[in-house]
CSV table of N, CA and C in Angstrom, one decimal:
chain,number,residue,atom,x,y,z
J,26,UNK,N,1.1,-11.5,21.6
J,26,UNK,CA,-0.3,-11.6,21.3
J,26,UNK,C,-0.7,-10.5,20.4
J,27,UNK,N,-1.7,-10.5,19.1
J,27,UNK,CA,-1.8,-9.7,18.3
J,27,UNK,C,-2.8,-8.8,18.9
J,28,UNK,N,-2.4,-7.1,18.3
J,28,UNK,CA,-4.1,-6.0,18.7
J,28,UNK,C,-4.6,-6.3,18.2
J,29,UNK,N,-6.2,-6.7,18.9
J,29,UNK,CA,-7.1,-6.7,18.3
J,29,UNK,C,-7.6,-5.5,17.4
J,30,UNK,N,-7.8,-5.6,15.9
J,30,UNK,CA,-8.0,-4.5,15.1
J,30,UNK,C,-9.5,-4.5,15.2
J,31,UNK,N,-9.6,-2.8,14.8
J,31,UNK,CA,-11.4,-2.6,14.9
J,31,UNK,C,-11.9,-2.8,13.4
J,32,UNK,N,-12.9,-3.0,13.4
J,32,UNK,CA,-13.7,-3.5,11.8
J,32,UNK,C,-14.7,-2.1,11.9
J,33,UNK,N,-14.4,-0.6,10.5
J,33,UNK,CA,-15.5,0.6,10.9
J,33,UNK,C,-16.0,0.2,9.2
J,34,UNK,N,-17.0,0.6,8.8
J,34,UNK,CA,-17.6,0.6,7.3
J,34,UNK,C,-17.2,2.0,7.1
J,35,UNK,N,-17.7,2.9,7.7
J,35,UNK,CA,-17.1,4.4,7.2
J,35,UNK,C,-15.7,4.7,7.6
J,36,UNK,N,-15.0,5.6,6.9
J,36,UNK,CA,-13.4,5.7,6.7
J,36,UNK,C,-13.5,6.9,7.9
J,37,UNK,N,-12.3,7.6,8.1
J,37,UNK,CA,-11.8,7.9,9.3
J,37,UNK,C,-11.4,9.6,8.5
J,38,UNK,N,-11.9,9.4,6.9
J,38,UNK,CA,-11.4,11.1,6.2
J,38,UNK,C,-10.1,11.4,5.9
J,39,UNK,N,-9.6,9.9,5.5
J,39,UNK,CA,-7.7,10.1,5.2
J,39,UNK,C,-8.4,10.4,3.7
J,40,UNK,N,-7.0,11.0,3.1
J,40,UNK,CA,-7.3,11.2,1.1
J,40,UNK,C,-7.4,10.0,0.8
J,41,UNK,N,-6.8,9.2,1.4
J,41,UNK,CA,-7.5,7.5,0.5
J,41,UNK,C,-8.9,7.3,0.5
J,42,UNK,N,-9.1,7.2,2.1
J,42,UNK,CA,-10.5,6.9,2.0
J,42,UNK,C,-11.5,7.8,1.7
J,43,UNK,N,-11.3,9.4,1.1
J,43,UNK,CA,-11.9,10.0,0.5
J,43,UNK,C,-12.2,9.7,-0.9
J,44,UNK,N,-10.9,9.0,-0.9
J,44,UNK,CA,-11.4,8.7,-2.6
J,44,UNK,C,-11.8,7.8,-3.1
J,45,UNK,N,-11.9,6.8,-2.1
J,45,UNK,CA,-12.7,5.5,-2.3
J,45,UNK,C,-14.1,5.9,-2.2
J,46,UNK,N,-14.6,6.8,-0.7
J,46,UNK,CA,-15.6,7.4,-0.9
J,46,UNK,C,-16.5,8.0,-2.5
J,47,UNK,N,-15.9,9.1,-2.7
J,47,UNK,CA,-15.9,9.7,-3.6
J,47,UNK,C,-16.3,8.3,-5.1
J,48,UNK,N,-15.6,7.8,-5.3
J,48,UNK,CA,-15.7,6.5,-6.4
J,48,UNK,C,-16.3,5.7,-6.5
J,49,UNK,N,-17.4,5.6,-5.2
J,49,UNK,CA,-18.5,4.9,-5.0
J,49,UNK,C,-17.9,3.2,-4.5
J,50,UNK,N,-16.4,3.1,-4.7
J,50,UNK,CA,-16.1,1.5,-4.3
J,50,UNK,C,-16.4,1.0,-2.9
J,51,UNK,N,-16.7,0.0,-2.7
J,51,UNK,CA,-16.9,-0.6,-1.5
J,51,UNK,C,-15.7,-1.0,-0.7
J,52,UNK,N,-15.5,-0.9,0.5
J,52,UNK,CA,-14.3,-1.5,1.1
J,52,UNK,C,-14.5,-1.0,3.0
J,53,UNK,N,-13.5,-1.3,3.3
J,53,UNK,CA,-13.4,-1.8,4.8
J,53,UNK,C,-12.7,-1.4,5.5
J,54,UNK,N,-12.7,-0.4,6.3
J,54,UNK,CA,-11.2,0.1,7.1
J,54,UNK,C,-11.1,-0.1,8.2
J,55,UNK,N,-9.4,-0.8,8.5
J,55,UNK,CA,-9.6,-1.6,10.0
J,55,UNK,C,-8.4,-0.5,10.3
J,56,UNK,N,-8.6,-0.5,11.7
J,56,UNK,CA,-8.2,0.3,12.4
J,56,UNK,C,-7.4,-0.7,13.4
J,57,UNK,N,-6.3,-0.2,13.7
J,57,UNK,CA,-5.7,-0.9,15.0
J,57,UNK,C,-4.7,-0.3,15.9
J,58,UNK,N,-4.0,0.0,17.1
J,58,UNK,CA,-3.3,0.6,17.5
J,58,UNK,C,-1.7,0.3,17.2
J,59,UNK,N,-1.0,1.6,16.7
J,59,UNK,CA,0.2,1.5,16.4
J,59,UNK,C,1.6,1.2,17.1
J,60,UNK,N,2.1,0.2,17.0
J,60,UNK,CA,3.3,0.1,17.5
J,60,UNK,C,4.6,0.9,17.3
J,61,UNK,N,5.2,2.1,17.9
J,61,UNK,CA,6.2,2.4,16.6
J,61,UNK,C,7.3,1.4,16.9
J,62,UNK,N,7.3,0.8,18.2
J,62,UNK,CA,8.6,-0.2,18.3
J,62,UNK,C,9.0,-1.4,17.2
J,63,UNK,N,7.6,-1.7,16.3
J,63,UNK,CA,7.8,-2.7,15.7
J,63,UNK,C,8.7,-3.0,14.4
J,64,UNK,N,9.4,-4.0,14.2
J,64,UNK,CA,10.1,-4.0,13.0
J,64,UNK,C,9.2,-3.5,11.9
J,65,UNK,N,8.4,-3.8,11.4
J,65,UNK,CA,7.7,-3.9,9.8
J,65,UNK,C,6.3,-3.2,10.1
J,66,UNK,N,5.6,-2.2,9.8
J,66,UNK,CA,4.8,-2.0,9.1
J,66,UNK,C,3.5,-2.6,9.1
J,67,UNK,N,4.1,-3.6,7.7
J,67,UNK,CA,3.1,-4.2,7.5
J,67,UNK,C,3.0,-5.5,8.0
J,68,UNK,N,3.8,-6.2,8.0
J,68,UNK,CA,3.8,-7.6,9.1
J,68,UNK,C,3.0,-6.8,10.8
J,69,UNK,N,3.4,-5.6,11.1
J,69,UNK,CA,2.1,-5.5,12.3
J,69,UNK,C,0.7,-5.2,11.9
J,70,UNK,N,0.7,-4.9,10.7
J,70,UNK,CA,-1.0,-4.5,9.9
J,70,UNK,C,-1.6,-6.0,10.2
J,71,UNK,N,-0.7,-7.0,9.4
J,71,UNK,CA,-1.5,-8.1,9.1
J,71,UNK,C,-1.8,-9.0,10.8
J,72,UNK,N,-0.3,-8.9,11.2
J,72,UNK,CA,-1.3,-9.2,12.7
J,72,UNK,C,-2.3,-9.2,13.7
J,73,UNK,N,-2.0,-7.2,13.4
J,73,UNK,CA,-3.2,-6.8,14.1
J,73,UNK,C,-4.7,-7.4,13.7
J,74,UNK,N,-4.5,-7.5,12.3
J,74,UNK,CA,-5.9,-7.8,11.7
J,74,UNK,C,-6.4,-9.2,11.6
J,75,UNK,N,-5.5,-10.1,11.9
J,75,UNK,CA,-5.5,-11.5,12.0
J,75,UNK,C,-5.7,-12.4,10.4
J,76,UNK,N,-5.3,-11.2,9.1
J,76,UNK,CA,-5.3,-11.6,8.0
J,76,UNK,C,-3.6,-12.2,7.5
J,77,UNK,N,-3.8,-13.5,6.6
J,77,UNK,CA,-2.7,-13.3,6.2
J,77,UNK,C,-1.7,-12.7,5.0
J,78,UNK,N,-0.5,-12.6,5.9
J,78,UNK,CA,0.2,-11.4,5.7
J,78,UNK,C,0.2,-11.4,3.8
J,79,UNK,N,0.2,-12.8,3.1
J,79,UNK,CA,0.2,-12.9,1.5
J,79,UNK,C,-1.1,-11.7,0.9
J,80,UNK,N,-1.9,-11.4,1.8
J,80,UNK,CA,-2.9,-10.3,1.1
J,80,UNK,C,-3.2,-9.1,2.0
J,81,UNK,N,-2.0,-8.6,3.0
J,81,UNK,CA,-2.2,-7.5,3.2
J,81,UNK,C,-0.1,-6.8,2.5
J,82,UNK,N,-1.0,-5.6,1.5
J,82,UNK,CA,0.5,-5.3,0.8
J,82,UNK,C,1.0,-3.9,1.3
J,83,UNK,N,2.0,-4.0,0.8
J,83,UNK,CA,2.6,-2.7,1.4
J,83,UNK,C,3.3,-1.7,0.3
J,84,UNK,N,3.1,-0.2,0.6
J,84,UNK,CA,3.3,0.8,-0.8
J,84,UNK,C,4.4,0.9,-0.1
J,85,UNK,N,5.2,1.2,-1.7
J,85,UNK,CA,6.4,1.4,-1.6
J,85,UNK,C,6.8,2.6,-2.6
J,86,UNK,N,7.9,3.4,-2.8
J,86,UNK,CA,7.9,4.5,-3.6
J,86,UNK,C,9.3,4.0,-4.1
J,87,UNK,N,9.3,4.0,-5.8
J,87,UNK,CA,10.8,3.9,-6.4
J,87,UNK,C,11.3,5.1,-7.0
J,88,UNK,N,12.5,5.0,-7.6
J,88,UNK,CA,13.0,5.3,-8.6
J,88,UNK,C,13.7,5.3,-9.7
J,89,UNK,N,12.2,4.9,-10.3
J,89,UNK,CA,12.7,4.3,-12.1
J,89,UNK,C,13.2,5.4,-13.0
J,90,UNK,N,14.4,5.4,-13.5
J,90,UNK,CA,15.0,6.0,-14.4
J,90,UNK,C,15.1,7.5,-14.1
J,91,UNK,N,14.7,8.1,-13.1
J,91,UNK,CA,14.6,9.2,-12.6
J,91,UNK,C,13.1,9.7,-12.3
J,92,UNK,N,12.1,8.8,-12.6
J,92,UNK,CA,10.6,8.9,-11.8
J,92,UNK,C,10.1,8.6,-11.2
J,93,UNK,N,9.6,9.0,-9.7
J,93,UNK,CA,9.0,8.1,-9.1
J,93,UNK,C,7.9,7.1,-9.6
J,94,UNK,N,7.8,6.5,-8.9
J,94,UNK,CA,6.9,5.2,-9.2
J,94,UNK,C,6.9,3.8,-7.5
J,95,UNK,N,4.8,4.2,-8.3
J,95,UNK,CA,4.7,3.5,-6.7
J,95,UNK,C,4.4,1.4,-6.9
J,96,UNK,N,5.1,1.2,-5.9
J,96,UNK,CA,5.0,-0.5,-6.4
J,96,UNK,C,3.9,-0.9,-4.8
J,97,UNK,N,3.0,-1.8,-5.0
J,97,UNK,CA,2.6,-2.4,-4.5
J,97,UNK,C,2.7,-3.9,-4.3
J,98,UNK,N,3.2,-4.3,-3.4
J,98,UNK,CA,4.0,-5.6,-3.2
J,98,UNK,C,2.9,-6.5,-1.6
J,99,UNK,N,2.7,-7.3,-1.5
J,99,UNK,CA,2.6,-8.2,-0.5
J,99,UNK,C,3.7,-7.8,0.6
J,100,UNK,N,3.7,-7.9,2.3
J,100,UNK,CA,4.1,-7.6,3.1
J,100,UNK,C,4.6,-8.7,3.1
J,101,UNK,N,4.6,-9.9,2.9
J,101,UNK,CA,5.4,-11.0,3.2
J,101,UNK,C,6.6,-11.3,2.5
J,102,UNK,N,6.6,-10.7,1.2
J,102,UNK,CA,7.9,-10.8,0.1
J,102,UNK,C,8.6,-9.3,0.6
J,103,UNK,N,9.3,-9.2,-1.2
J,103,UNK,CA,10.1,-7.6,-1.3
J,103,UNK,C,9.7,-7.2,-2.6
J,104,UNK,N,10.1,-6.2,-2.4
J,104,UNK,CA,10.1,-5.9,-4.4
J,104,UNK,C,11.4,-6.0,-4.9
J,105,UNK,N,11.2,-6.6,-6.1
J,105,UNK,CA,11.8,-7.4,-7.3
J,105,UNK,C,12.3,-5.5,-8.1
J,106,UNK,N,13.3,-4.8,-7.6
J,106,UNK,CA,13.4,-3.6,-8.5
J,106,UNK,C,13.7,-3.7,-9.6
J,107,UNK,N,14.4,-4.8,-10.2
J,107,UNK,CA,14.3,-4.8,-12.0
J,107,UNK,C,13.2,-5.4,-12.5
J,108,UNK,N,12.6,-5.9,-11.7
J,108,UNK,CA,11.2,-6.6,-12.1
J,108,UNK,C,10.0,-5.3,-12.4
J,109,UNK,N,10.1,-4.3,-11.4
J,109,UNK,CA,9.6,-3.2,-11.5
J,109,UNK,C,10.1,-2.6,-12.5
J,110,UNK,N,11.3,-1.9,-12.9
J,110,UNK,CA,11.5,-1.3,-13.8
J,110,UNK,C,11.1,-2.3,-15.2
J,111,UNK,N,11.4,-3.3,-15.5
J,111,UNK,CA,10.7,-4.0,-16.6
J,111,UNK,C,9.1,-3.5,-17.0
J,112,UNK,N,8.9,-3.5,-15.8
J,112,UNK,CA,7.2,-3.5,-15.9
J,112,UNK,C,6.7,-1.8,-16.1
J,113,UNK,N,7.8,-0.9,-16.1
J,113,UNK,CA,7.2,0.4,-16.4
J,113,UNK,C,7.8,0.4,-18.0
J,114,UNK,N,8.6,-0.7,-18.1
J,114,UNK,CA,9.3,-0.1,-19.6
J,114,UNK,C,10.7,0.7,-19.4
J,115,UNK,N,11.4,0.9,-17.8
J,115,UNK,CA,12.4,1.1,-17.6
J,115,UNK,C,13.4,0.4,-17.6
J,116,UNK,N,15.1,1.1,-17.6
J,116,UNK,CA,15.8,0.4,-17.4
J,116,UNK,C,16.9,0.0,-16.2
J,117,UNK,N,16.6,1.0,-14.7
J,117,UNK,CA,16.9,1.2,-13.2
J,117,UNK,C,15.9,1.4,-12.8
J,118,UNK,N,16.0,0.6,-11.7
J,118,UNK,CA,15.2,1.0,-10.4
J,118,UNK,C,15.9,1.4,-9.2
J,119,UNK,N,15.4,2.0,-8.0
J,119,UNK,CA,16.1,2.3,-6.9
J,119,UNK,C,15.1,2.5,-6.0
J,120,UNK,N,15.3,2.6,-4.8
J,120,UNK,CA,14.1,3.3,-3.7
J,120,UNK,C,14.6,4.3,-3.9
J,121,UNK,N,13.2,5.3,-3.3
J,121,UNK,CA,13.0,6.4,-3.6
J,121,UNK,C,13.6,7.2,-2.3
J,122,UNK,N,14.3,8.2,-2.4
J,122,UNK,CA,14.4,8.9,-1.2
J,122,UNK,C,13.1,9.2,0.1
J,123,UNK,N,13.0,8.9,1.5
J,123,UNK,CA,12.0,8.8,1.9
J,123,UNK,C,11.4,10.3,1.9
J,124,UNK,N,12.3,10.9,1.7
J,124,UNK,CA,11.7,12.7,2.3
J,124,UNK,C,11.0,12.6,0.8
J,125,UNK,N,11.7,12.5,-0.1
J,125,UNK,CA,11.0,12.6,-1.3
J,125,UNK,C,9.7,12.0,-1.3
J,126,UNK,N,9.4,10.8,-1.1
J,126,UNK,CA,8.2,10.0,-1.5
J,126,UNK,C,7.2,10.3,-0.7
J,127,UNK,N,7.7,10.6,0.8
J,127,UNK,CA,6.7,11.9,1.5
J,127,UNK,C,5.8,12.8,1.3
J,128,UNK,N,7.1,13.3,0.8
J,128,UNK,CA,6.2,15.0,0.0
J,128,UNK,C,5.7,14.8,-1.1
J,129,UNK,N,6.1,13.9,-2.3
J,129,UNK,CA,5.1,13.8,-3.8
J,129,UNK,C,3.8,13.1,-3.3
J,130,UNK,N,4.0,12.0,-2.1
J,130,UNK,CA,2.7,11.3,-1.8
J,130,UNK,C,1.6,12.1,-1.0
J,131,UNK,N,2.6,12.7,-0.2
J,131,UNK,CA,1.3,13.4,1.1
J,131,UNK,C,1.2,12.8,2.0
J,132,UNK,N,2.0,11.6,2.3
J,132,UNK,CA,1.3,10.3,3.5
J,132,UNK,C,3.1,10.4,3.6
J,133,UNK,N,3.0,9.8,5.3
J,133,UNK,CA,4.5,9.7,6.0
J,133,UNK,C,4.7,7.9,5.6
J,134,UNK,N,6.0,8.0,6.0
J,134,UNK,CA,6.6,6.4,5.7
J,134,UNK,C,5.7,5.5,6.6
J,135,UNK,N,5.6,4.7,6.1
J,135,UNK,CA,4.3,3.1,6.7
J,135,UNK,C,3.3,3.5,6.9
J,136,UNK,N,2.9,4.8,6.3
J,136,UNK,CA,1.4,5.4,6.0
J,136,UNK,C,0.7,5.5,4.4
J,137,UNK,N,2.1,5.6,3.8
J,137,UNK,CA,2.0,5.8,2.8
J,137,UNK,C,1.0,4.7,1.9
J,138,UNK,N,-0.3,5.3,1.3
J,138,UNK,CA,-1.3,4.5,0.5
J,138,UNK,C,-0.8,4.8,-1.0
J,139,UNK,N,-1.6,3.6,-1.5
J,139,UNK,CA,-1.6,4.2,-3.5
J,139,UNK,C,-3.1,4.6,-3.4
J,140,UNK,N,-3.6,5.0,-2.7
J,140,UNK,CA,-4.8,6.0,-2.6
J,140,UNK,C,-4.6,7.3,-3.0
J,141,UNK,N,-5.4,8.4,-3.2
J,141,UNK,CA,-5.2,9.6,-3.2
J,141,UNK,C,-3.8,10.4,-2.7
J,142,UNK,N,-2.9,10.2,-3.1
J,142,UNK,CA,-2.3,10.4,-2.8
J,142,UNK,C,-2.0,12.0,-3.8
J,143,UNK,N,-1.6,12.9,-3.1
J,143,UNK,CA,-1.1,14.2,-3.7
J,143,UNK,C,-0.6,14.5,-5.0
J,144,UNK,N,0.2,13.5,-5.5
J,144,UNK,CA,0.4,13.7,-7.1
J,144,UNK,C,0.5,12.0,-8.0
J,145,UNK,N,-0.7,12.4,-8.9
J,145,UNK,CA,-0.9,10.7,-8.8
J,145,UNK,C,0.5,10.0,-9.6
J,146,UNK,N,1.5,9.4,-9.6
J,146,UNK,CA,2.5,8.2,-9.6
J,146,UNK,C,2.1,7.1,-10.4
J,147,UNK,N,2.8,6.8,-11.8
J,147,UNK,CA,2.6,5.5,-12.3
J,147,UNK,C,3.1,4.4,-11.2
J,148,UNK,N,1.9,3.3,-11.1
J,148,UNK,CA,1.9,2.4,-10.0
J,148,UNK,C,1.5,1.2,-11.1
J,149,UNK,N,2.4,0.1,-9.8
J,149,UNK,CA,2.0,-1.2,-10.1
J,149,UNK,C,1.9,-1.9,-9.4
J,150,UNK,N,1.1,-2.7,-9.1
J,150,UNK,CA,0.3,-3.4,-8.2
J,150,UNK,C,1.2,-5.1,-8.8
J,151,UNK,N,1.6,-6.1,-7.6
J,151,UNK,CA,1.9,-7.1,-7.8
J,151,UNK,C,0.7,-8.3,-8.5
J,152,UNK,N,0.9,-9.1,-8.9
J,152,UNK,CA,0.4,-10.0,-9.7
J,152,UNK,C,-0.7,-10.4,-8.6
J,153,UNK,N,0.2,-11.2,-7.9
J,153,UNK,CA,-0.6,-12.3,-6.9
J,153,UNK,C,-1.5,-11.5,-6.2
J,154,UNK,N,-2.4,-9.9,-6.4
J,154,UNK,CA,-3.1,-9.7,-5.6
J,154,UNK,C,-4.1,-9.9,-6.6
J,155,UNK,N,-4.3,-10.1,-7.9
J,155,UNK,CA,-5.2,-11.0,-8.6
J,155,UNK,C,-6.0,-12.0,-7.8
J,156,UNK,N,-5.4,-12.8,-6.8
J,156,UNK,CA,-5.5,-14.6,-6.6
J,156,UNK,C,-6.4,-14.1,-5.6
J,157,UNK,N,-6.6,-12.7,-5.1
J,157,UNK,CA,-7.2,-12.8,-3.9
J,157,UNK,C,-9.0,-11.7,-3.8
J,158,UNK,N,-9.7,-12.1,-3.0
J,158,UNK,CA,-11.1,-11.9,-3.3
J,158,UNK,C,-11.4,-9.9,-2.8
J,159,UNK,N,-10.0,-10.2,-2.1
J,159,UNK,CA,-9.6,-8.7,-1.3
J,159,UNK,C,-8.5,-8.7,-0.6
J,160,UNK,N,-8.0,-7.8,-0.4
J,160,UNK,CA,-6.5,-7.2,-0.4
J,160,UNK,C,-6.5,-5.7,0.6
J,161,UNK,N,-5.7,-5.9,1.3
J,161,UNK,CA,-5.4,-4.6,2.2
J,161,UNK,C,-3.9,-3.7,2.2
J,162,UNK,N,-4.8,-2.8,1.9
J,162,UNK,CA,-3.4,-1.8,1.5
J,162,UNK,C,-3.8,-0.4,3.1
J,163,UNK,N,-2.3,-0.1,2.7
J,163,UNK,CA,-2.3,1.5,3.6
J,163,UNK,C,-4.0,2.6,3.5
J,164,UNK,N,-4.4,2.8,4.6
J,164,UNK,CA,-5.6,3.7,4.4
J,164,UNK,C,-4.8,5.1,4.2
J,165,UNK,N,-3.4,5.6,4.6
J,165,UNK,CA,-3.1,6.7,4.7
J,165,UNK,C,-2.2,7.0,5.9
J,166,UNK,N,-2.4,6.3,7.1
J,166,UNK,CA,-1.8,6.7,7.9
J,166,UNK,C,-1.3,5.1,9.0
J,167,UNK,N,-0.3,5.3,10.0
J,167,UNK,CA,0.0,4.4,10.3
J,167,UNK,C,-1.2,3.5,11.3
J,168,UNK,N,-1.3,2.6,11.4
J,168,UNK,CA,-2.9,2.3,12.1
J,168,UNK,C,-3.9,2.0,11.1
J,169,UNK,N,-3.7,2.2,10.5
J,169,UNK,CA,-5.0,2.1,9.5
J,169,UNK,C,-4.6,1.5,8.2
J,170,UNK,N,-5.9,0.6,7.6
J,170,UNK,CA,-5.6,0.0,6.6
J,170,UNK,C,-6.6,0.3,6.4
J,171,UNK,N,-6.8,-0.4,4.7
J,171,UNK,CA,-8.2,0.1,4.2
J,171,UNK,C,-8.1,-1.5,3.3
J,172,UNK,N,-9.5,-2.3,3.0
J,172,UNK,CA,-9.5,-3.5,2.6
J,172,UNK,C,-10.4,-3.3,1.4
J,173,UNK,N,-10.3,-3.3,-0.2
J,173,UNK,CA,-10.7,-3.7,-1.1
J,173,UNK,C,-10.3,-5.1,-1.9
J,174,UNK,N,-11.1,-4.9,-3.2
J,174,UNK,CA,-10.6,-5.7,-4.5
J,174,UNK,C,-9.5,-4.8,-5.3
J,175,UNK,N,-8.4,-5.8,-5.4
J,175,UNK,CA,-7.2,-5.5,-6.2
J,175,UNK,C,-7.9,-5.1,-7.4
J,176,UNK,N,-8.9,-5.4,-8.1
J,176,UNK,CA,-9.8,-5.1,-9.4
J,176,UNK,C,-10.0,-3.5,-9.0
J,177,UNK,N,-10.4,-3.0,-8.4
J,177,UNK,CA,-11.1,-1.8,-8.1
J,177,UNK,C,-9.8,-1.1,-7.7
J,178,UNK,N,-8.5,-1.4,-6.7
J,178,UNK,CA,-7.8,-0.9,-6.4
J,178,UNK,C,-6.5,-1.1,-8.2
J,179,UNK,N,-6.4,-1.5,-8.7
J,179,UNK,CA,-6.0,-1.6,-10.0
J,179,UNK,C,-7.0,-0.7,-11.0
J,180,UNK,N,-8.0,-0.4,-10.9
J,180,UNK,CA,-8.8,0.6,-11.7
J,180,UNK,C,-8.8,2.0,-11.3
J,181,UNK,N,-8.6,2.3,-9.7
J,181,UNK,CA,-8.6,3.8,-9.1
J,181,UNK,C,-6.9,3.9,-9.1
J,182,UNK,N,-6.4,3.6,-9.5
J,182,UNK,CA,-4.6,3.7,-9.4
J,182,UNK,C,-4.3,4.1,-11.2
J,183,UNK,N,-5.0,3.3,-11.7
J,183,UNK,CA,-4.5,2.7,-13.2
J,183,UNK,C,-3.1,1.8,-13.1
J,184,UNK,N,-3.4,1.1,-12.2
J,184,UNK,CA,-2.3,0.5,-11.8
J,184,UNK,C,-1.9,-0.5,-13.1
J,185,UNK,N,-0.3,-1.1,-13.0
J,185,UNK,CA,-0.2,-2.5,-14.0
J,185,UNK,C,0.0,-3.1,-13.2
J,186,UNK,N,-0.6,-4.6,-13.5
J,186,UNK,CA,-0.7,-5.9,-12.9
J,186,UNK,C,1.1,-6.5,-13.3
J,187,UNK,N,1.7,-6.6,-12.3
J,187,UNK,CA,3.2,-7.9,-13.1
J,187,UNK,C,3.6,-8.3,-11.8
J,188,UNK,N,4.1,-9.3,-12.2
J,188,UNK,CA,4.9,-9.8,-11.1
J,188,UNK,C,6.2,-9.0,-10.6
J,189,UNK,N,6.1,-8.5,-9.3
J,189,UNK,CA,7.0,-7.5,-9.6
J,189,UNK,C,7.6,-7.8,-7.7
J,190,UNK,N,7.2,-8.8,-7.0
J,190,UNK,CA,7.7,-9.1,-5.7
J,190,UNK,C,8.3,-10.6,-5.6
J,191,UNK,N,9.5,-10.6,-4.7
J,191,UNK,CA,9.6,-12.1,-4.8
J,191,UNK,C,9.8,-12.4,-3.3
J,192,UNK,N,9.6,-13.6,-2.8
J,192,UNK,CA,9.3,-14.0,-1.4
J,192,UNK,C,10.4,-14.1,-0.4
């Protein structure tokens, strides 16, 4: 049976939701209690919250050509790494060492937001979160999501739009 997740309008003071703050954007942070037993992440985000899992996504950190780079993908697919690398204008991709993507981000593994994060990362946000009215990404920490428009979360990132996950 899924946790019931809590619905707060004010953030909880992670650097994400400081910086949504700060930006004036509107959005929504659901809170819910963390499993660490569970396989995925994000497949427990989207249950807890009773959204489905095609619009709550999950950050991911690579390594294109030798730079990190952050991909934002739907929790239901994967990322597409040459799909990614195309889309930076690279020509390798790799995941990124986790200790690494740690420390350049500031946020721990299945915490990790494309929010404020500690050094900002050319990012790309998957296509299909266009299709949707709103989208939930990492708030910063595990438990916590934060719910906007991919429009707004593509504008506070400078993210690029591609298709960059496949199912």
């Amino acid at each position: 049976m899924p946790k019931k997740a809590k619905k707060q309008q004010q953030s909880g003071g992670t650097p994400a939701t400081v910086a949504l703050t700060a930006a004036g954007v509107p959005f929504t942070v659901h809170a819910y209690e963390h499993d660490p037993s569970h396989p995925s992440y994000g497949e427990e985000a989207a249950e807890a919250m009773g959204v489905s899992p095609d619009r709550v996504f999950k950050t991911l950190v690579a390594d294109v050509d030798g730079a990190l780079t952050v991909a934002v993908v739907p929790v239901a697919g994967s990322l597409d790494l040459k799909a990614l690398a195309t889309a930076v204008s690279g020509k390798r991709a790799a995941m990124a060492d986790p200790t690494l993507a740690e420390r350049t981000t500031g946020y721990v593994r299945g915490g990790i937001s494309p929010l404020g994060q500690r050094k900002k990362l050319p990012t790309v946000l998957d296509a299909s979160a266009a299709g949707h009215a709103t989208i939930c990404v990492s708030a910063g920490r595990r438990g916590l999501e934060v719910e906007l428009s991919p429009t707004d979360l593509t504008h506070l990132t400078d993210a690029t739009l591609a298709p960059i996950a496949r199912a």
